[in-house]
Short mmCIF file of C-alpha atoms in Angstrom, two decimals:
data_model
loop_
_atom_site.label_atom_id
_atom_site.label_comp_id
_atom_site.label_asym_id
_atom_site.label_seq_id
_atom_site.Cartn_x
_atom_site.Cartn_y
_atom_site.Cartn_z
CA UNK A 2 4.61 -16.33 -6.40
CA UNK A 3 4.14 -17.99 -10.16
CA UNK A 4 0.13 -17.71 -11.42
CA UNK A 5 0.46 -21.18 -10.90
CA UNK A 6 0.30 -21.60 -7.84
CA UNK A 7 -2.09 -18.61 -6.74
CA UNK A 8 -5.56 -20.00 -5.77
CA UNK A 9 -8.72 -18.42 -7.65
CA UNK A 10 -10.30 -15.24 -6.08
CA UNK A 11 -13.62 -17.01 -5.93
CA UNK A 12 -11.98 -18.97 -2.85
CA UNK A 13 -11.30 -15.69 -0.64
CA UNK A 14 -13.14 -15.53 2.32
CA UNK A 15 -14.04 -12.14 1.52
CA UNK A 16 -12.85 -8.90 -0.50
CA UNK A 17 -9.12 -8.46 -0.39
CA UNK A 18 -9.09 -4.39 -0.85
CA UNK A 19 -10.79 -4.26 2.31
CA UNK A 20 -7.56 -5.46 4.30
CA UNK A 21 -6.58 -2.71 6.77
CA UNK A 22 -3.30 -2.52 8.81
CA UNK A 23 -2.75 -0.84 12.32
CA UNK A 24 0.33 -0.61 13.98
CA UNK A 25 1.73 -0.12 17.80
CA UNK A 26 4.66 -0.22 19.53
CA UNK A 27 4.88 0.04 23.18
CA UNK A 28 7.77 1.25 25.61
CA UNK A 29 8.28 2.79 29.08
CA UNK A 30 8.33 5.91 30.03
CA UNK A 31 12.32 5.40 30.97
CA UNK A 32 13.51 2.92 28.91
CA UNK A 33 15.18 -0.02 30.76
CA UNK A 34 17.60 -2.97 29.36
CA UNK A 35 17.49 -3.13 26.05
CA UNK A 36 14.06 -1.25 25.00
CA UNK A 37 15.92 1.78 23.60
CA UNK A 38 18.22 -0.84 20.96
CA UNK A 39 14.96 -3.14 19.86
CA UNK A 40 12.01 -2.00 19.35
CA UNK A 41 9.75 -4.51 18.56
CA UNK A 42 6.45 -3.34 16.17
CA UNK A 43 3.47 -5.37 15.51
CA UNK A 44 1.21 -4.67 12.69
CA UNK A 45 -2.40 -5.98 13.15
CA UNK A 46 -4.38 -7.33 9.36
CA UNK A 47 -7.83 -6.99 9.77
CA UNK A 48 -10.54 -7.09 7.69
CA UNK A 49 -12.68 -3.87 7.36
CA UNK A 50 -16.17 -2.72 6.33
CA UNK A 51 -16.85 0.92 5.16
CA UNK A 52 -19.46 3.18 6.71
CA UNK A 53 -22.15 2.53 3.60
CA UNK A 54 -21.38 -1.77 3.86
CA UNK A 55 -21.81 -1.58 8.00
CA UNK A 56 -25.27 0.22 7.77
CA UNK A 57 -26.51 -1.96 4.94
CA UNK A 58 -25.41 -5.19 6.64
CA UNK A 59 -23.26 -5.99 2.97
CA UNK A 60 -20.37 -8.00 4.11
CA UNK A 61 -18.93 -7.44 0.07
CA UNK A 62 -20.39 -3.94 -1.02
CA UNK A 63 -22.27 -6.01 -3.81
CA UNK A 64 -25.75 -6.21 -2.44
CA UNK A 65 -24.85 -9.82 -1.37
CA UNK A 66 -23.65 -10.84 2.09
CA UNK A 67 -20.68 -13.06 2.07
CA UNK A 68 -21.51 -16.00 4.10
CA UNK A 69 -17.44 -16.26 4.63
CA UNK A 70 -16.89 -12.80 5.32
CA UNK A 71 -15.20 -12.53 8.52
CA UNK A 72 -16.96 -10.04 10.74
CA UNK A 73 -15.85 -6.22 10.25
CA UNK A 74 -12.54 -5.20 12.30
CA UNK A 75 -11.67 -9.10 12.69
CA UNK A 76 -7.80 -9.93 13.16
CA UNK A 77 -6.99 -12.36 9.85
CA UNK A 78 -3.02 -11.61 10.74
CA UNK A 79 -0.03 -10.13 11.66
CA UNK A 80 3.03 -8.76 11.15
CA UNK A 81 6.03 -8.23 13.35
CA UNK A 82 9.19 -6.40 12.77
CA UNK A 83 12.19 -5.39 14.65
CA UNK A 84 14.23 -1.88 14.39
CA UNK A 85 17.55 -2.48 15.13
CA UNK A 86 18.98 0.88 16.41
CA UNK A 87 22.15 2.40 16.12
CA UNK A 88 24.36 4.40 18.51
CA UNK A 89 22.66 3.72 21.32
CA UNK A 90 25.58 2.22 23.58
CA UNK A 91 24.33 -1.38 23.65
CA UNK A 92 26.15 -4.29 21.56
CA UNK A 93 23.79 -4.64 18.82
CA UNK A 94 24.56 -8.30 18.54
CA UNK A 95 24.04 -9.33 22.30
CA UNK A 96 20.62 -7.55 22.43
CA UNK A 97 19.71 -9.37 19.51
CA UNK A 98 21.23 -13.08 20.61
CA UNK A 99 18.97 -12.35 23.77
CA UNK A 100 15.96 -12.06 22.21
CA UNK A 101 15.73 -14.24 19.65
CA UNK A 102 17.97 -17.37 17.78
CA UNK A 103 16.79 -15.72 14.41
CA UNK A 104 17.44 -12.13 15.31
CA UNK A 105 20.87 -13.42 16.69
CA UNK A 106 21.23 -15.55 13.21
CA UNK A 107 20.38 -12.02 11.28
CA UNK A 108 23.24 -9.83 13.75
CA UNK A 109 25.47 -12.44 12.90
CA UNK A 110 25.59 -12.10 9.00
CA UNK A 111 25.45 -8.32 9.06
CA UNK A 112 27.25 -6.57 11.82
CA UNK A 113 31.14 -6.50 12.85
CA UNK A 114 32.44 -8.42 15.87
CA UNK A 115 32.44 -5.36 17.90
CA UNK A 116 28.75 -6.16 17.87
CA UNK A 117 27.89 -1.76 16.82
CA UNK A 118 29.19 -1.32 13.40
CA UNK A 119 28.00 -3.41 9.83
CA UNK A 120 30.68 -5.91 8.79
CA UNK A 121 32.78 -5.10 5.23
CA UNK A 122 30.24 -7.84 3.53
CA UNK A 123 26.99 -6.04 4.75
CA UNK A 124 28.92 -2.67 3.58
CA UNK A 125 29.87 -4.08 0.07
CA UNK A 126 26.10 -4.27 -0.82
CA UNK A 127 24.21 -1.77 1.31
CA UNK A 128 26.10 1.70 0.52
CA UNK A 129 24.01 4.02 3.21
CA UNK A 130 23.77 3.84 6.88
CA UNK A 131 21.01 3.77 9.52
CA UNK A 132 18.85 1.62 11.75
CA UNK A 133 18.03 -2.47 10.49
CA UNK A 134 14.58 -3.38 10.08
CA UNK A 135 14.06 -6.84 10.61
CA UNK A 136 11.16 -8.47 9.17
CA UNK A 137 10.40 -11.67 11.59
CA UNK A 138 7.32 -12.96 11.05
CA UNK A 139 4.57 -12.53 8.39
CA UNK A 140 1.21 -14.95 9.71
CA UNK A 141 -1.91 -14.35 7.98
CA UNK A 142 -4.92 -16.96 8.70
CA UNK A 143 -5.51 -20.24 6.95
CA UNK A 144 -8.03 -19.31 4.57
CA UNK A 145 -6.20 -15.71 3.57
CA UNK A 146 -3.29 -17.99 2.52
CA UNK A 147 -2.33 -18.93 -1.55
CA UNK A 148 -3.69 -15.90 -2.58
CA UNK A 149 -0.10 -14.05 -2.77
CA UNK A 150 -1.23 -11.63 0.16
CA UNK A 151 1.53 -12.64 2.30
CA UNK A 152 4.03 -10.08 0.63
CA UNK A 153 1.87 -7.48 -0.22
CA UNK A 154 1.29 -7.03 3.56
CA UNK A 155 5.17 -7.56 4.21
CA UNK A 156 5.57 -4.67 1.70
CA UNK A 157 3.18 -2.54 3.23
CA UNK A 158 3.95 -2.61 6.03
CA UNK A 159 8.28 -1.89 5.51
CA UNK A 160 7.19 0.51 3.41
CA UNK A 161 5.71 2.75 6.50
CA UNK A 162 8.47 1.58 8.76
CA UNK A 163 11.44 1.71 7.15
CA UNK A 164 12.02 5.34 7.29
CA UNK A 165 15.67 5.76 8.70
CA UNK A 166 16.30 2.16 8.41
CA UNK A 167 19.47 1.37 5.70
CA UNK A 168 18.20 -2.48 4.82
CA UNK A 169 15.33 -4.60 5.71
CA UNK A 170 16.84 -8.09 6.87
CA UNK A 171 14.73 -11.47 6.56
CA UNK A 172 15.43 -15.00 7.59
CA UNK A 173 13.26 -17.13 5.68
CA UNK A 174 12.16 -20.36 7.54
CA UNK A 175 9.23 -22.60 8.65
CA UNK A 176 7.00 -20.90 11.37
CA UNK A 177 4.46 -23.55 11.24
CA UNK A 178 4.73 -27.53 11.01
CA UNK A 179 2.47 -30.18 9.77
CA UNK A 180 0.32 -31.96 12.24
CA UNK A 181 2.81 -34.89 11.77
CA UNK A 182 6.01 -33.24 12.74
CA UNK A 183 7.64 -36.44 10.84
CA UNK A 184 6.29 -35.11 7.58
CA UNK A 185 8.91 -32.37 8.12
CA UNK A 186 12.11 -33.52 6.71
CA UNK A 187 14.86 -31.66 5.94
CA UNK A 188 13.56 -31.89 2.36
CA UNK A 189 10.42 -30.65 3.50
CA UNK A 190 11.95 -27.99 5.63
CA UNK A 191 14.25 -26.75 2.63
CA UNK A 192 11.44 -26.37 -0.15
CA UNK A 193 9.87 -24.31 2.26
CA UNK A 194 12.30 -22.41 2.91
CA UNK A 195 12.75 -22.22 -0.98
CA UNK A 196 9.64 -21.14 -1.75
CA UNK A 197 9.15 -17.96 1.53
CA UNK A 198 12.05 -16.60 -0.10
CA UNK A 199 10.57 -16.54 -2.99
CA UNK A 200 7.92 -14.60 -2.10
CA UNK A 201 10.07 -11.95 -0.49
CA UNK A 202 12.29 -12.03 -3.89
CA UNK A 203 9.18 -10.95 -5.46
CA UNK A 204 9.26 -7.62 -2.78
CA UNK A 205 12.60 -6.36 -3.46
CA UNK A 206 14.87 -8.95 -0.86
CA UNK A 207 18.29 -10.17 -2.49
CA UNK A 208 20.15 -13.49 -0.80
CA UNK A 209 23.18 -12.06 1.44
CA UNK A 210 24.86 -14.61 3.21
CA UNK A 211 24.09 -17.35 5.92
CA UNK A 212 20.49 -17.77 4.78
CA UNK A 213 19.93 -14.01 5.39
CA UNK A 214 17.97 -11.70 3.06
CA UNK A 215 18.17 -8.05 2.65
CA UNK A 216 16.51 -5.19 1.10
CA UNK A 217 18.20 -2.24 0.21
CA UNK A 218 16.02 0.57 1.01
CA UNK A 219 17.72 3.53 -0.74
CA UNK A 220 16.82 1.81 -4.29
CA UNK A 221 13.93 2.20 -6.64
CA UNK A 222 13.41 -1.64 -6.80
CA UNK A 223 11.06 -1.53 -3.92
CA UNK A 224 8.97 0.56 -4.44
CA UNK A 225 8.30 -0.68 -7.92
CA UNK A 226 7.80 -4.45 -6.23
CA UNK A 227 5.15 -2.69 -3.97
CA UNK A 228 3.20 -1.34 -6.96
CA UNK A 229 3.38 -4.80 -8.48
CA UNK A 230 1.65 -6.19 -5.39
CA UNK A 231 -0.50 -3.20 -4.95
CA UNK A 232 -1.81 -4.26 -8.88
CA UNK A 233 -1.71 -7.89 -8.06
CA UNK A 234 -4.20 -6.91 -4.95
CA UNK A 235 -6.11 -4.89 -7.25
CA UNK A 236 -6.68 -7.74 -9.70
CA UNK A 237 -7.60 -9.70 -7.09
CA UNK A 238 -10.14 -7.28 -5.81
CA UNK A 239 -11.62 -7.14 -9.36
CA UNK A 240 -11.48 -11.01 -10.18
CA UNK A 241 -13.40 -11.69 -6.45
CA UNK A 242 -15.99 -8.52 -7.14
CA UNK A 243 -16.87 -10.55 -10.82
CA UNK A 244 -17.03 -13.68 -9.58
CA UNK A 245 -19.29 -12.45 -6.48
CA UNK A 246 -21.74 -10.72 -9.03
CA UNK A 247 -21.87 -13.25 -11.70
CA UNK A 248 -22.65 -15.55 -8.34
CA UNK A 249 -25.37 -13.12 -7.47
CA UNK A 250 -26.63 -13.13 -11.03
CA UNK A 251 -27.22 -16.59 -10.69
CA UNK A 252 -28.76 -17.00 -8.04
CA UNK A 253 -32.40 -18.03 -7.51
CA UNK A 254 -34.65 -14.83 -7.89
CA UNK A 255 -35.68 -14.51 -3.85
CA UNK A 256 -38.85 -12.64 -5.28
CA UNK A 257 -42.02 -15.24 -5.26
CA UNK A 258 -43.26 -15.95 -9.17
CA UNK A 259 -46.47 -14.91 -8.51
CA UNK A 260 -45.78 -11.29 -6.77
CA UNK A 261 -45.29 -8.50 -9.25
CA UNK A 262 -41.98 -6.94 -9.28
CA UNK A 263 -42.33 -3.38 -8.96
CA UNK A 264 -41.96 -0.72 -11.64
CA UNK A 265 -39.04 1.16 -12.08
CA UNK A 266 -39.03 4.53 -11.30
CA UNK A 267 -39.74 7.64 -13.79
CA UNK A 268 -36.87 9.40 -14.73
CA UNK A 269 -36.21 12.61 -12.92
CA UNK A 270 -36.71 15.61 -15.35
CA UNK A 271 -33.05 17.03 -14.25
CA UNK A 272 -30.23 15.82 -15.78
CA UNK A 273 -28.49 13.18 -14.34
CA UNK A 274 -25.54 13.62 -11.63
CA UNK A 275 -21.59 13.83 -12.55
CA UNK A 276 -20.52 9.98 -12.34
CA UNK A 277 -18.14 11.10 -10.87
CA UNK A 278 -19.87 11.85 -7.89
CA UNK A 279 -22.49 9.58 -8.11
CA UNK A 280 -22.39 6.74 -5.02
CA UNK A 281 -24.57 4.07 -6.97
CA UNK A 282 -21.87 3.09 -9.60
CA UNK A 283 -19.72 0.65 -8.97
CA UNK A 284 -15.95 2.05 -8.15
CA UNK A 285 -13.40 0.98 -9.96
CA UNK A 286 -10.57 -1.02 -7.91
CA UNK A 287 -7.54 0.68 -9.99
CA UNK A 288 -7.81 3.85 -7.45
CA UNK A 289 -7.70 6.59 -10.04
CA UNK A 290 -11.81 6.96 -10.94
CA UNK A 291 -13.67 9.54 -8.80
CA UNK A 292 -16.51 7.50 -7.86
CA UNK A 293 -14.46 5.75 -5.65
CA UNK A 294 -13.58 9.10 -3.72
CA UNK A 295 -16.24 8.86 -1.01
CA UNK A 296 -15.94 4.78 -0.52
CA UNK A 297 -11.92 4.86 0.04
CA UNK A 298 -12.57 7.73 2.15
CA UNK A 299 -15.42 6.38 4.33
CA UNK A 300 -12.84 3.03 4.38
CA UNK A 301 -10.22 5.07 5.77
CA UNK A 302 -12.14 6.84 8.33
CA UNK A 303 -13.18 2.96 10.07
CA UNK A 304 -11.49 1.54 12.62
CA UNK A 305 -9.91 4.86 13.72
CA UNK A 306 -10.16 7.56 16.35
CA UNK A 307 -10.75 10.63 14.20
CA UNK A 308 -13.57 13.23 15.38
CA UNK A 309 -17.34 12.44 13.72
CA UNK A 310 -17.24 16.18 13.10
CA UNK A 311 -14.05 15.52 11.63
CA UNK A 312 -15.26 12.87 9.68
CA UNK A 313 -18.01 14.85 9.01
CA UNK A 314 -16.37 17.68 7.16
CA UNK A 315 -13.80 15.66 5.49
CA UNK A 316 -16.58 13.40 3.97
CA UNK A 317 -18.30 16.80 3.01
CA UNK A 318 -15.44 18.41 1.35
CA UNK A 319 -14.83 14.92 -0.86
CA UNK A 320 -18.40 15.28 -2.14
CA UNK A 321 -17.49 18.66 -3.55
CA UNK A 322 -14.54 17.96 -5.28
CA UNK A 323 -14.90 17.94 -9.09
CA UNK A 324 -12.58 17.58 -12.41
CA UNK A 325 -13.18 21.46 -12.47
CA UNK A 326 -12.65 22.32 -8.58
CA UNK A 327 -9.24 23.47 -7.20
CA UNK A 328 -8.52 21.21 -4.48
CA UNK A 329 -5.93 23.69 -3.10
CA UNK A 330 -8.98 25.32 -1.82
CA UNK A 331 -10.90 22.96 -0.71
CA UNK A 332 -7.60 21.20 1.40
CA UNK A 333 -8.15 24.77 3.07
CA UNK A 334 -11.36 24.34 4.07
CA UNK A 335 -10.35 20.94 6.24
CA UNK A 336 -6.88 22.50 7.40
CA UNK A 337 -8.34 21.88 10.65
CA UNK A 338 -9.22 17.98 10.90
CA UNK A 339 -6.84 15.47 12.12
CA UNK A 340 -3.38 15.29 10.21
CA UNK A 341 -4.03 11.52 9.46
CA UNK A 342 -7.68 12.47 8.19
CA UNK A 343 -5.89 15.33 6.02
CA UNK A 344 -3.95 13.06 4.31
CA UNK A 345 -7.03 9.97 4.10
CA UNK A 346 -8.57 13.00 2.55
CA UNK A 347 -5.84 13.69 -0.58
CA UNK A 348 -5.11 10.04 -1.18
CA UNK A 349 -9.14 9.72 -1.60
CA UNK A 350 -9.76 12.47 -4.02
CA UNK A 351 -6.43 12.41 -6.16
CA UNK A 352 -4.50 9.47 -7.42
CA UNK A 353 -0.20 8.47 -7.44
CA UNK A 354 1.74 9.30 -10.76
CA UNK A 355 2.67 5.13 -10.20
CA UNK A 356 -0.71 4.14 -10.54
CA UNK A 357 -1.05 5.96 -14.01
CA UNK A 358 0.56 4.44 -17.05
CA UNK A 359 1.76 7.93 -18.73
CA UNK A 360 4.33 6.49 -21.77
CA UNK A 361 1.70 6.18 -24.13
CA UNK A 362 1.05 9.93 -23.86
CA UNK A 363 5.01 10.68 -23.28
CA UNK A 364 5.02 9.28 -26.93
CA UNK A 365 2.05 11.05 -28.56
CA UNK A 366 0.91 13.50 -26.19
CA UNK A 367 -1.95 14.00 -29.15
CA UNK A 368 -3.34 10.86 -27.71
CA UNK A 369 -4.34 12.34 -24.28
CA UNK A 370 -7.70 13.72 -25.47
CA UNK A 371 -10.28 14.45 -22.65
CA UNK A 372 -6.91 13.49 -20.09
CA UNK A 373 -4.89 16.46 -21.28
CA UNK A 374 -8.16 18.62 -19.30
CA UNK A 375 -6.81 16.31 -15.74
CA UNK A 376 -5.18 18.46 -13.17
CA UNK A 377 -2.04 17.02 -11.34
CA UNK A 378 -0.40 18.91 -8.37
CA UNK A 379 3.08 18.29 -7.10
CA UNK A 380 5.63 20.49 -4.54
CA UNK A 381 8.09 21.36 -7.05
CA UNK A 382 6.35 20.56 -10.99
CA UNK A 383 8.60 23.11 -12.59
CA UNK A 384 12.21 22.74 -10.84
CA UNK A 385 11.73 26.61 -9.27
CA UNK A 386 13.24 25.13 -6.19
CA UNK A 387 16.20 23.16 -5.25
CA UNK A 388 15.27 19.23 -4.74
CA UNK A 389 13.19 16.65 -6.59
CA UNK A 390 9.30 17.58 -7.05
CA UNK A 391 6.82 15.20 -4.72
CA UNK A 392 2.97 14.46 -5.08
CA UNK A 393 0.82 14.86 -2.16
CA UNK A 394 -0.95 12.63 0.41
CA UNK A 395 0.83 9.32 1.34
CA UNK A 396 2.64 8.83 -2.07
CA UNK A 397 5.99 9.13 -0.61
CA UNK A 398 8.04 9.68 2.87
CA UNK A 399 9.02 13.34 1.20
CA UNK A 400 5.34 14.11 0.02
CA UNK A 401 4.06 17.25 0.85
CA UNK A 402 0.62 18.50 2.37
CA UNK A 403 -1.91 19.30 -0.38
CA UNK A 404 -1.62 23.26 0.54
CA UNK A 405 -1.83 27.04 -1.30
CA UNK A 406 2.26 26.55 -2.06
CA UNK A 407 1.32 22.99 -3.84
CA UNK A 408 1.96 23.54 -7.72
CA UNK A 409 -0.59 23.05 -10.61
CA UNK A 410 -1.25 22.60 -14.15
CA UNK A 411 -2.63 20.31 -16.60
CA UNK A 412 -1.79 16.61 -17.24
CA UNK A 413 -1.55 18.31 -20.90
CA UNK A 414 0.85 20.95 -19.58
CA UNK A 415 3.28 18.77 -17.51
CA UNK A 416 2.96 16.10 -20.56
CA UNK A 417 4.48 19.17 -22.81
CA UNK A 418 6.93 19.88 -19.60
CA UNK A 419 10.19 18.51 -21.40
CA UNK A 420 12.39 19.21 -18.30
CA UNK A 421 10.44 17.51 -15.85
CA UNK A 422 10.38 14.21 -17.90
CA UNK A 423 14.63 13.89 -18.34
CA UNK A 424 16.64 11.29 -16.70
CA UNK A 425 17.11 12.45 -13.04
CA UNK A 426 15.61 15.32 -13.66
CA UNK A 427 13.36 17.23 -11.05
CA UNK A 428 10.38 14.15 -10.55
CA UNK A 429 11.14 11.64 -7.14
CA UNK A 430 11.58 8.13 -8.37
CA UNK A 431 9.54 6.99 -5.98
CA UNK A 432 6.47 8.54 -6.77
CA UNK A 433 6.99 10.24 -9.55
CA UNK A 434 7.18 13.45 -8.39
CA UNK A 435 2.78 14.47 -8.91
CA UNK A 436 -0.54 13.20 -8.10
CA UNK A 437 -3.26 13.30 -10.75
CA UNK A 438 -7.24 14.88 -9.98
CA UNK A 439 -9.28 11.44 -9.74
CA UNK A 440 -10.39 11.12 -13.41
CA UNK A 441 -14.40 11.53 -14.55
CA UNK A 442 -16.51 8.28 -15.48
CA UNK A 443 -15.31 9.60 -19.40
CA UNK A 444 -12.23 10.39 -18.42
CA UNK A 445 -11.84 6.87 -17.13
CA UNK A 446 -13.20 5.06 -19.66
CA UNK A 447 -10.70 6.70 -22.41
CA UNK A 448 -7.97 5.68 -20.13
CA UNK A 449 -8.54 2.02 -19.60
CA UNK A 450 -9.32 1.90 -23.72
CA UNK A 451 -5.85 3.91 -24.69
CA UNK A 452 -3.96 1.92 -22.44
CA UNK A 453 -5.31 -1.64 -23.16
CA UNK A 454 -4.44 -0.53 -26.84
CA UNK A 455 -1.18 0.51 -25.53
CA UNK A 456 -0.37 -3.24 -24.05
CA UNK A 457 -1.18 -4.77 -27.15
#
């Protein structure tokens, strides 16, 4: 989607960052027909709160309830996909003709006439085999729309599904018509059409044949589309949190003129906390600070059916976690808690390679200052092992559980690591093969100033 045609973030209905996705697929016990060849998944957009917001009654974590803010855990879309499944003794093609004109328009551009095996013009352009994920329909409510969400969530959601799956198809087309159906001409109908396509252009889909779309998931290209839209949602986040504060700034002083305003308190005679650690300062929207540890991991813990003790010592362990502690030991101490929470837990307290800009330091490894101190962890950092190295948490379908046999060393260290920087050398190219310690308020604040200089 061009900036042109992206509405300002002062018009969302509410903070985009808190956008949460479930997913479920049902089936019986003994599948019947064709519910072992189609499996249709449905993945639910709602808009969530964390703990802190829900107690304080802040629909936008800014002190400031958003009048438009649509209540916590409210459905704002969907997404549905199909998996098309191989070798499973049904005609591939007939299953789909029967449930759908577009999945039947989809079977027809990619599979053979035997109705099981990929035609010679799906096998020109998609080199590995597997299962077809079909995305079908991407709906996301009225007010949610223009804001260039639409793929993001698309991405997000193939991302987690596609495992096994050799292509994502799409059909782009009009789900919705005008109140006047007469308005929708075939002109009408084919600018449309134009501009969904677009948008799924801008996740990694290339035009096939027939109208059909496909993504080729054994590439790099979409994984670098996602992290385009995961920065495009993070700029949004940013541009909505300024415009709701300078709103807030604004605003008439609810205080009456003639009551004194209290006085600030003393300063304590301690020093002050790590801000890293400290819950009062703002978090940064770009994922790597620490003082965004506890709020993405309070976020990740709503809406789901992990333990409260669970929650409990998750949320405890994240409070400990410094630039100096090992968090090899202190994954240890929550080996017990829910897998899902496990990982909530890594992604909240480290940070992707993707989301870090390293070439500046690649260049001048001199420049890394206070970051060369940053511990990163990976499964295989120094190539002792046969395979590509992975970070931990949810960077990647390989990633590995933050454990005692995760690797570890200094950003400064694996910057100075010629062999793990070559061409196809031992780092995944998905996500980079390490995850970074979340970075200290100074930390932080060097980064954002070396890289700015960097883009100049």
């Amino acid at each position: 989607m061009s900036p042109a045609s992206i509405r300002p973030a002062a018009e969302l209905p509410g903070d985009p960052s808190r956008l949460h996705f479930f997913y479920s697929h049902g089936h019986p016990a003994q599948p019947w027909d064709y519910e072992d060849t189609l499996e249709c998944w449905r993945v639910q957009v709602t808009y969530g709160l964390s703990t802190d917001d829900e107690l304080a009654g802040d629909a936008d974590g800014d002190g400031a309830p958003a009048a438009m803010a649509p209540e916590p855990g409210s459905e704002i879309g969907e997404i549905i996909l199909y998996r098309l499944r191989t070798y499973t003794g049904h005609n591939r093609w007939e299953v789909a003709d029967a449930h759908s004109g577009d999945l039947e328009s989809i079977a027809s551009a990619v599979l053979a006439d035997n109705g099981h095996d990929y035609n010679d013009a799906f096998d020109e352009v998609i080199e590995s085999f597997g299962d077809l994920l079909i995305l079908d329909r991407v709906r996301l409510d009225k007010t949610w729309r223009g804001f260039g969400l639409g793929p993001y969530c698309a991405a997000e959601a193939i991302r987690r599904l596609s495992d096994g799956c050799c292509a994502v198809a799409a059909y782009p087309g009009m789900s919705e018509y005008p109140d006047n159906r007469d308005e929708a001409t075939e002109a009408y109908r084919d600018e449309a059409t134009r501009k969904i396509a677009a948008l799924w252009e801008s996740i990694g889909f290339h035009h096939f044949q027939h109208g059909v779309w496909l993504l080729d998931t054994a590439l790099k290209e979409p994984g670098d589309r996602l992290e385009e839209r995961r920065a495009d949602l993070e700029a949004l986040s940013a541009a909505y949190q300024t415009h709701r504060l300078a709103s807030a700034d604004t605003s008439p002083d609810p205080v009456p003129a003639t009551a004194a305003r209290p006085a600030p308190p003393a300063a304590a005679p301690h020093a002050a906390p790590d801000p890293a650690t400290r819950q009062d300062t703002p978090a940064p929207a770009d994922g790597l600070s620490g003082t965004a540890t506890l709020t993405d991991l309070r976020a990740s813990c709503t809406g789901t059916g992990w333990s409260s003790n669970d929650r409990t010592t998750a949320l405890a362990a994240a409070e400990r976690a410094t630039s100096d502690t090992d968090l090899r030991e202190l994954a240890a101490q929550i080996k017990g808690v829910h897998f899902g929470l496990h990982t909530a837990w890594t992604d909240a307290v480290t940070f992707p390679a993707r989301r870090f800009t390293v070439r500046p330091f690649l260049d001048d490894p001199a420049a890394l200052g206070p970051l060369a101190d940053v511990w990163v962890y990976g499964s295989n950092l120094t190539g002792r092992y046969q395979g590509r190295s992975h970070g931990v948490g949810d960077v990647c379908q390989h990633a590995r559980p933050l454990g005692k046999y995760t690797e570890r060393m200094t950003l400064g260290e694996l910057v100075s690591l010629g062999s793990f920087w070559e061409w196809n050398g031992t780092a995944c190219s998905f996500c980079e093969g390490w995850s970074g310690q979340r970075l200290t308020h100074a930390q932080h604040a060097y980064y954002l100033s070396v890289t700015a200089e960097h883009r100049r």
